[in-house]
mmCIF file of C-alpha atoms and ligand atoms in Angstrom:
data_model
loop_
_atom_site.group_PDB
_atom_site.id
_atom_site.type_symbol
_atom_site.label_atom_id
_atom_site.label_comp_id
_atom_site.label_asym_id
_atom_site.label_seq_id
_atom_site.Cartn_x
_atom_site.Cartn_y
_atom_site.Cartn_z
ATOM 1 C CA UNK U 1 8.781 -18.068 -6.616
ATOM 2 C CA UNK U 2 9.866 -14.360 -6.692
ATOM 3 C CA UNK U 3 10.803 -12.296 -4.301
ATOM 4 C CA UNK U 4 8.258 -10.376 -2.509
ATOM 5 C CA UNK U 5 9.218 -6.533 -2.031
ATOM 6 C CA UNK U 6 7.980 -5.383 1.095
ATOM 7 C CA UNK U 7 6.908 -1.487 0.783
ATOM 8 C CA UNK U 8 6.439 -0.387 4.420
ATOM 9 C CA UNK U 9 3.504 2.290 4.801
ATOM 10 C CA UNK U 10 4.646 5.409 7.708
ATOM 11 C CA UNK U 11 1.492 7.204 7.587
ATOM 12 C CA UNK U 12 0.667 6.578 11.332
ATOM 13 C CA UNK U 13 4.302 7.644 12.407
ATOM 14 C CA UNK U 14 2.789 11.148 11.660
ATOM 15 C CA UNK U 15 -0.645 10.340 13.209
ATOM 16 C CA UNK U 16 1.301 9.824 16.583
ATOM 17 C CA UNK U 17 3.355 12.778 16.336
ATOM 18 C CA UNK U 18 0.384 14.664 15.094
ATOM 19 C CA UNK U 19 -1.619 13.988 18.445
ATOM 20 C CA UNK U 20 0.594 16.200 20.158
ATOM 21 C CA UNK U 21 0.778 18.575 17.148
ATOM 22 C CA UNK U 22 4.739 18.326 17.277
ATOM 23 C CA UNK U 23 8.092 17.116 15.584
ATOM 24 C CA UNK U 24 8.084 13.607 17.234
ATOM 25 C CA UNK U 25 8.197 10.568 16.333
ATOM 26 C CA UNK U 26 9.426 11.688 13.169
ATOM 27 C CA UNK U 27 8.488 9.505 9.905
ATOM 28 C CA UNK U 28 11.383 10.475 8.384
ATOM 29 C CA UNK U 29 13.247 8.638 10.808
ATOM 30 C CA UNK U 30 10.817 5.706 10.598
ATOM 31 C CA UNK U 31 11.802 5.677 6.720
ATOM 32 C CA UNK U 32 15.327 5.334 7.576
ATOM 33 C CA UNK U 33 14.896 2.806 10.146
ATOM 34 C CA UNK U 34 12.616 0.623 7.759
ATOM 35 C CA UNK U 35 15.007 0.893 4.665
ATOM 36 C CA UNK U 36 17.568 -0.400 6.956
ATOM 37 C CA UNK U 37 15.377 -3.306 8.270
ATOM 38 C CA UNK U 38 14.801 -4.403 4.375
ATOM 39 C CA UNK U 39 11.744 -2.557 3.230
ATOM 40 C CA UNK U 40 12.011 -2.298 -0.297
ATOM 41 C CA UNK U 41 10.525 0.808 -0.117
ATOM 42 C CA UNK U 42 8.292 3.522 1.710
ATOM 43 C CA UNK U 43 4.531 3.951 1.225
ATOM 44 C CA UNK U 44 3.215 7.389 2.304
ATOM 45 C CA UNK U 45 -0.617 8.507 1.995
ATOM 46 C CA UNK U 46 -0.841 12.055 1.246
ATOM 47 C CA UNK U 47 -4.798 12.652 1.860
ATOM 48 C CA UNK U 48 -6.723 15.354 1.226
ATOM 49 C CA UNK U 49 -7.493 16.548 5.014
ATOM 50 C CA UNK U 50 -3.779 15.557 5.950
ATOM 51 C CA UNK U 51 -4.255 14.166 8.730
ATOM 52 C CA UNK U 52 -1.323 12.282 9.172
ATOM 53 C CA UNK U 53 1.583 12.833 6.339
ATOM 54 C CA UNK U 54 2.178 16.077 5.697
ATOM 55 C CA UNK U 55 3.345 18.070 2.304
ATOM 56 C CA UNK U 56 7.133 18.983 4.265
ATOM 57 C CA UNK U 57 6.619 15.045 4.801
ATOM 58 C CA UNK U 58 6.143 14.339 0.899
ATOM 59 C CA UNK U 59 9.181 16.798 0.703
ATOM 60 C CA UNK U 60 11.443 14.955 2.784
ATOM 61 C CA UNK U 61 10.195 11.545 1.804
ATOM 62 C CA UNK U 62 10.965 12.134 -1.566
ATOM 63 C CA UNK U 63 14.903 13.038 -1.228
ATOM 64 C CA UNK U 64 15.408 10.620 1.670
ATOM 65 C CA UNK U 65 14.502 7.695 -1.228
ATOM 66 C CA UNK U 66 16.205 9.456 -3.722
ATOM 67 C CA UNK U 67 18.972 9.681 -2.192
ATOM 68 C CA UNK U 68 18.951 6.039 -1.210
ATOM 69 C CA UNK U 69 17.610 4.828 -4.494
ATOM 70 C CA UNK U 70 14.601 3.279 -3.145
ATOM 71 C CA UNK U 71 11.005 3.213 -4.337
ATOM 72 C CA UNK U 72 8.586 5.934 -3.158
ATOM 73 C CA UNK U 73 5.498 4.529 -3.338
ATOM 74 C CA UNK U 74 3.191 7.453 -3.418
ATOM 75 C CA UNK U 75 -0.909 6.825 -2.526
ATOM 76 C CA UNK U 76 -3.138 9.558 -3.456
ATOM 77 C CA UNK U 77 -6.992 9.961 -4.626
ATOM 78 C CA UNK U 78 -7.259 11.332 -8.092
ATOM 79 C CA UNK U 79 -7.795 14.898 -7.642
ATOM 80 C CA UNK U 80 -6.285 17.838 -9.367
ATOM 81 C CA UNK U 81 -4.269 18.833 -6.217
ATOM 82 C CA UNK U 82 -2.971 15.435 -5.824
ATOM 83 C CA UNK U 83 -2.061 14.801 -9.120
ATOM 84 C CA UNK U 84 0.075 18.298 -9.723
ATOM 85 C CA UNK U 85 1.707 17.194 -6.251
ATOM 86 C CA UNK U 86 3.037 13.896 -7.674
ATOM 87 C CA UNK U 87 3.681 15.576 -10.875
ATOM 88 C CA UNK U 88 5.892 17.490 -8.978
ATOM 89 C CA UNK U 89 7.791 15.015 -6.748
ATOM 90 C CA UNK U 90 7.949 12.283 -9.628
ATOM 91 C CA UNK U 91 8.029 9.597 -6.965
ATOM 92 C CA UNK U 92 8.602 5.743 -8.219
ATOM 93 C CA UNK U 93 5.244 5.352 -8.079
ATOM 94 C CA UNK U 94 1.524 6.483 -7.522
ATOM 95 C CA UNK U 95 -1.155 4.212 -6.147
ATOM 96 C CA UNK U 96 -4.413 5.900 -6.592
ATOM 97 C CA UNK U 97 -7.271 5.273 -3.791
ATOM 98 C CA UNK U 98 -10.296 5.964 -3.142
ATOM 99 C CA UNK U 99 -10.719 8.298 -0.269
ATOM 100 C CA UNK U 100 -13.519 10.011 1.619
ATOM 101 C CA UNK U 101 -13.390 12.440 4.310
ATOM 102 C CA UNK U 102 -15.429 10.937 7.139
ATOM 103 C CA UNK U 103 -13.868 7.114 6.552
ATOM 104 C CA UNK U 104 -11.413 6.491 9.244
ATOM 105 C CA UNK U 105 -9.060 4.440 6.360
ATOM 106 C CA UNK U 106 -9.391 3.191 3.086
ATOM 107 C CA UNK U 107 -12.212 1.519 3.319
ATOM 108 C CA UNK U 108 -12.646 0.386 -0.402
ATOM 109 C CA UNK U 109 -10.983 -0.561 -3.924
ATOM 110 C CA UNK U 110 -11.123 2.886 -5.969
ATOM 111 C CA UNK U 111 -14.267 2.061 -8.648
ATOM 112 C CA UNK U 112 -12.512 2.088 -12.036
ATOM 113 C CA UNK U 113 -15.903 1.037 -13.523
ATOM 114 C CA UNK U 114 -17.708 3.627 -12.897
ATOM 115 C CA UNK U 115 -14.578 6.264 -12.505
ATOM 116 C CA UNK U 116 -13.259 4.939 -15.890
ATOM 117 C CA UNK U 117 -13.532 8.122 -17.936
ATOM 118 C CA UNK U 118 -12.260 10.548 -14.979
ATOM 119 C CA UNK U 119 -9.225 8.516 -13.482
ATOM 120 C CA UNK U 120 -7.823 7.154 -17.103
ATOM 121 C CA UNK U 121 -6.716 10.710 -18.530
ATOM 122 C CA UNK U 122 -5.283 10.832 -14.789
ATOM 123 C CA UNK U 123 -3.247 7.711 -15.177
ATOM 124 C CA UNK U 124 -2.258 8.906 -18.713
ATOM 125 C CA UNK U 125 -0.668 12.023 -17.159
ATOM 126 C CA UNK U 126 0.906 9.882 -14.135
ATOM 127 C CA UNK U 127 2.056 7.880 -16.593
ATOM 128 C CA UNK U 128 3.787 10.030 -19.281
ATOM 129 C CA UNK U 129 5.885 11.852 -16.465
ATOM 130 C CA UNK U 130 7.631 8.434 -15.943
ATOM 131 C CA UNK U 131 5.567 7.441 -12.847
ATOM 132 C CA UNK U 132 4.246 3.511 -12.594
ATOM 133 C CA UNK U 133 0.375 4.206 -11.855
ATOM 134 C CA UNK U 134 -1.202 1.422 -9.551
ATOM 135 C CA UNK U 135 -4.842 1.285 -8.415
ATOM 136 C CA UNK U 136 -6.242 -0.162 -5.366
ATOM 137 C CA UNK U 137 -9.162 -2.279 -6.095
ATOM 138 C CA UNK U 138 -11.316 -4.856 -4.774
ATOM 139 C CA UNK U 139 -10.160 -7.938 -5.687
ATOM 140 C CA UNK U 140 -12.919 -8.166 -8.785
ATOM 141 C CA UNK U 141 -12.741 -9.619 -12.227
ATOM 142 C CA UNK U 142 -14.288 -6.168 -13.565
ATOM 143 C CA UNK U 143 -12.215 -4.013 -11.902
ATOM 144 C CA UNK U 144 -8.689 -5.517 -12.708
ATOM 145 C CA UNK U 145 -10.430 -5.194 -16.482
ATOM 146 C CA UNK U 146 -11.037 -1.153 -16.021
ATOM 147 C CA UNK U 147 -7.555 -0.857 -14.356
ATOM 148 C CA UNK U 148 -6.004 -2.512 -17.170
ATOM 149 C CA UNK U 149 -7.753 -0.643 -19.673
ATOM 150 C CA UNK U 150 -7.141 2.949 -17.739
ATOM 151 C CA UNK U 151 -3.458 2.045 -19.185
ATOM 152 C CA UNK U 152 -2.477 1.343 -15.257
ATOM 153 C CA UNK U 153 0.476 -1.007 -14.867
ATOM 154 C CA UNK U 154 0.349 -2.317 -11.511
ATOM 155 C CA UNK U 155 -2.910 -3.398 -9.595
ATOM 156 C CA UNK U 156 -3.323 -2.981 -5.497
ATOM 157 C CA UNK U 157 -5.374 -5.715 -4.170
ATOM 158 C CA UNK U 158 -7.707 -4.551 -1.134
ATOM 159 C CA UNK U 159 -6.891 -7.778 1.081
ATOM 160 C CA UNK U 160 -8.752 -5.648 4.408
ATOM 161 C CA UNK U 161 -11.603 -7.639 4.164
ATOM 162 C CA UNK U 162 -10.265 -10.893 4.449
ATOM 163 C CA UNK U 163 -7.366 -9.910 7.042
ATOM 164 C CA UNK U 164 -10.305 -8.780 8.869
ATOM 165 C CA UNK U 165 -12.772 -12.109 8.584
ATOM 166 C CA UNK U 166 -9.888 -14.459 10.319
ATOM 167 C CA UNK U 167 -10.309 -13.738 13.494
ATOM 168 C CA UNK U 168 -14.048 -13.384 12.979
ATOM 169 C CA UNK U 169 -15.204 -16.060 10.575
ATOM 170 C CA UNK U 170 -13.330 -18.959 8.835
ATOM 171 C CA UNK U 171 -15.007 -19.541 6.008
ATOM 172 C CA UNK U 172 -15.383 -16.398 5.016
ATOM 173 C CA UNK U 173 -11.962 -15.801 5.209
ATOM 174 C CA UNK U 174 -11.589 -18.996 3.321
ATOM 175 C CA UNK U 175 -13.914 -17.331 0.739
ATOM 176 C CA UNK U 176 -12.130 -13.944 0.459
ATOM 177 C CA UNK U 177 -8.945 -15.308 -0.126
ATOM 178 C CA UNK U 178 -9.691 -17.481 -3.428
ATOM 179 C CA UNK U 179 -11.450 -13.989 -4.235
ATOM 180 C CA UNK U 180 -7.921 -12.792 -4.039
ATOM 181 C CA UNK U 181 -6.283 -15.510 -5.369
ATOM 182 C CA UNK U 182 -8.559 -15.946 -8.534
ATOM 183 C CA UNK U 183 -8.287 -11.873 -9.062
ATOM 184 C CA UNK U 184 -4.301 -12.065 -8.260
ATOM 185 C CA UNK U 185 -4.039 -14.846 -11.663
ATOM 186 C CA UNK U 186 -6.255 -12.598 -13.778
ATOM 187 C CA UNK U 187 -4.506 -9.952 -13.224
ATOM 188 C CA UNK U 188 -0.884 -11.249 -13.769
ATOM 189 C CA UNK U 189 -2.816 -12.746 -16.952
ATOM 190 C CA UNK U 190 -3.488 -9.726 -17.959
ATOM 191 C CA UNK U 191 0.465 -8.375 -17.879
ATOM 192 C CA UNK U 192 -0.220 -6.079 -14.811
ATOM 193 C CA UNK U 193 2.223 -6.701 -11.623
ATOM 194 C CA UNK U 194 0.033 -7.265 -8.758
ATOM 195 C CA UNK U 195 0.188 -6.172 -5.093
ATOM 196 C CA UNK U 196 -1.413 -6.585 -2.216
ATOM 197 C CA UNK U 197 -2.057 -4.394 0.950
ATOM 198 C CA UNK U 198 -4.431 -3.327 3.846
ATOM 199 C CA UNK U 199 -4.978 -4.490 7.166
ATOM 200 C CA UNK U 200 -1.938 -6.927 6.809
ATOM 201 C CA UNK U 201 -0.583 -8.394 10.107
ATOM 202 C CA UNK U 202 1.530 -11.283 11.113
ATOM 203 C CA UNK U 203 -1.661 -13.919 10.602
ATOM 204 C CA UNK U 204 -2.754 -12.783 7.536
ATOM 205 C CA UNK U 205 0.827 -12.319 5.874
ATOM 206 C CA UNK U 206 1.298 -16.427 5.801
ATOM 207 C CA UNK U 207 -1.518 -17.121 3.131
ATOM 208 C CA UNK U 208 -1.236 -13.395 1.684
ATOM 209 C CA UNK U 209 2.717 -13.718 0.684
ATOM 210 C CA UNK U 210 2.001 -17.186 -0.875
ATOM 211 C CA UNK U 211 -0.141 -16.446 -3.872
ATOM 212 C CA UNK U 212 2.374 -16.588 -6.610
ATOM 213 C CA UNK U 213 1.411 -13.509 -8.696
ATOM 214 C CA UNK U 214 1.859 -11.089 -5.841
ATOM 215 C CA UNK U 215 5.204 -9.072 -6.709
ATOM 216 C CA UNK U 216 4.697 -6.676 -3.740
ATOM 217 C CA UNK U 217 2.956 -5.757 -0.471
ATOM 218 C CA UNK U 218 1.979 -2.813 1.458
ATOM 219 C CA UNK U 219 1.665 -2.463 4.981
ATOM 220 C CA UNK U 220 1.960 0.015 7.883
ATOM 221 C CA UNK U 221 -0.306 0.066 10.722
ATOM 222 C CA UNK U 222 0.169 -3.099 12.215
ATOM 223 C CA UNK U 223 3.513 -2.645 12.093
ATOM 224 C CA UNK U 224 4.009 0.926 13.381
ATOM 225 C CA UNK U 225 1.782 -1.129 16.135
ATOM 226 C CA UNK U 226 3.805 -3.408 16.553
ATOM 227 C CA UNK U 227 6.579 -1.351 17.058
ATOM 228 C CA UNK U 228 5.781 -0.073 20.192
ATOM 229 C CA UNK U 229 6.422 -3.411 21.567
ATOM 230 C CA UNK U 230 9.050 -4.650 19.707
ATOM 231 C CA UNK U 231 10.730 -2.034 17.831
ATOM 232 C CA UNK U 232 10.145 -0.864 13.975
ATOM 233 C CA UNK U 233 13.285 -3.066 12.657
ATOM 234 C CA UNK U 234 12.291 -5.816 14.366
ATOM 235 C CA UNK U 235 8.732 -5.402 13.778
ATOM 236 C CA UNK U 236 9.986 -5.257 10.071
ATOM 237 C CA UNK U 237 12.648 -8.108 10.329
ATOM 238 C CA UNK U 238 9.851 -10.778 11.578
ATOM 239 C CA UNK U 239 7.401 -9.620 9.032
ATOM 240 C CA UNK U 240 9.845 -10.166 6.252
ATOM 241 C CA UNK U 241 10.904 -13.709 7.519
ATOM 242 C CA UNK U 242 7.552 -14.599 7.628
ATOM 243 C CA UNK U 243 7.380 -12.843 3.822
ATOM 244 C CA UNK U 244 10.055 -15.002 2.941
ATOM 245 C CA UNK U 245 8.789 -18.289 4.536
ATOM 246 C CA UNK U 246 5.793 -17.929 2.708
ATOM 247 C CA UNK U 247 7.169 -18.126 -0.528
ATOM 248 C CA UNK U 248 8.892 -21.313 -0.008
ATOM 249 C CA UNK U 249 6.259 -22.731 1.324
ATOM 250 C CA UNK U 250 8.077 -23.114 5.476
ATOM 251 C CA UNK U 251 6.107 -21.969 8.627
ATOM 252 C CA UNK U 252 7.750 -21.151 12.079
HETATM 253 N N1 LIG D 1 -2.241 0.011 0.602
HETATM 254 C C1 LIG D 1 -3.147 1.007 0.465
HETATM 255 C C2 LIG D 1 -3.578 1.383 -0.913
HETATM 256 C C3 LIG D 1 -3.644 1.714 1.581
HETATM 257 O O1 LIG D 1 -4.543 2.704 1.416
HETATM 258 C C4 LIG D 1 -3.147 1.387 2.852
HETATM 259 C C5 LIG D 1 -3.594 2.173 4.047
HETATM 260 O O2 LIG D 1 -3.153 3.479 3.913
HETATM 261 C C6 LIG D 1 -2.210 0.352 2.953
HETATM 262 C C7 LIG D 1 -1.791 -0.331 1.814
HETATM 263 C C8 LIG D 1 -1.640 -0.067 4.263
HETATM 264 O O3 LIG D 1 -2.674 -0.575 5.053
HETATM 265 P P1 LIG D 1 -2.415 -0.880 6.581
HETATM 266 O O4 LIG D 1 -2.001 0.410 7.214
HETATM 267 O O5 LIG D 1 -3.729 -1.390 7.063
HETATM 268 O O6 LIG D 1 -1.326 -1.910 6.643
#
């Protein structure tokens, strides 16, 4: 099987050192420590009511993996604002979201059904200034269809629900995950690279990591979490072992 890149999201870096409104912990220093621990790359969610990364974050983020030749993986709603911004920084690539103000996260797969006609010129533009456009979706026969048809090249599978339903209820969880598994195979059918991300931990990476299609996944919060115990590289270190185990089919 190939090797799963692990992009490693920093947004809640900045929602600790915004608490105190200061320069500390610095996710710029989180990037470093993570590219050095074997993420393949940093994810950073630029929202509208920035209330975690910052623009001087976007800024620094981009020549920090310029410099070392590393994906930026850049997650944004489609808006005006946002797209100029990533027009400007050119960043590896764009994963577009849905977003609303009052949600606390992500809470769902951006609707590229019913958004078809707004978010496809978007991806167009995204696309023709050399960026790789990926949308976060539900894991839904319809909406890898719309993504594919918006021209997007990579799909973002919203695995939240069923990283949520395994401490809570087994055969849901069972349930969610042939959702994902079924939507990861159409969409690799389709020629799009798939990904997964959202509410990924250490449970939920085993099964997650082991569905064939998946070229990449995306995760932060657990394991800015987690690094308050352990340390970020170490954090990292286990969660790419466990990445890695995955794929050849070996548990510890
Ligand atoms: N992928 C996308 C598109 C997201 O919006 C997020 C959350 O910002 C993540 C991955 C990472 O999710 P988590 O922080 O729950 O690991």
């Amino acid at each position: 099987m190939n090797r799963l890149r692990l992009g490693v999201n920093i947004d809640h870096v900045a929602t600790v050192r915004n608490a105190r409104g200061g320069s500390t912990p610095d996710p710029m220093r989180a990037a470093e420590i993570a590219l050095a621990a074997g993420a393949d790359g940093i994810t950073a969610h630029l929202r509208e009511d920035r209330r975690h990364i910052s623009d001087a974050d976007m800024d620094a983020l981009a020549v920090i993996t310029r410099r070392r030749g590393l994906p930026l993986n850049f997650e944004m709603a489609v808006t005006e604002e946002m797209v100029a911004i990533a027009l400007r920084h050119r960043p590896h690539a764009s994963c577009l979201v849905a977003e609303r103000r009052e949600e606390l996260t992500t809470e769902g797969g951006l609707d590229m059904v019913k958004g078809h006609n707004v978010i496809a010129p978007q991806v167009g533009r995204l696309i023709a200034a050399g960026i790789r456009v990926s949308c976060f979706i539900d894991p839904d026969l319809a909406q890898i269809a719309a993504a594919k048809s918006a021209g997007a090249q990579v799909v973002e599978l919203h695995v939240g629900p069923y990283c949520d339903a395994i401490r809570m209820n087994a055969a849901e969880a069972d349930h969610l995950l042939e959702k994902i598994k079924i939507a990861a195979a159409e969409a690799a059918q389709l020629g799009l690279e798939v990904h997964a991300g959202h509410g990924i931990d250490f449970e939920s990476v085993r099964a997650i990591a082991s569905i064939p299609e998946l070229a990449e996944l995306n995760i932060g919060h657990f394991l800015i979490g987690e690094a308050i115990f352990v340390g970020l590289a170490a954090a990292i270190q286990r969660m790419r072992a466990l990445m890695d185990e995955a794929r050849i089919g070996r548990t510890t």
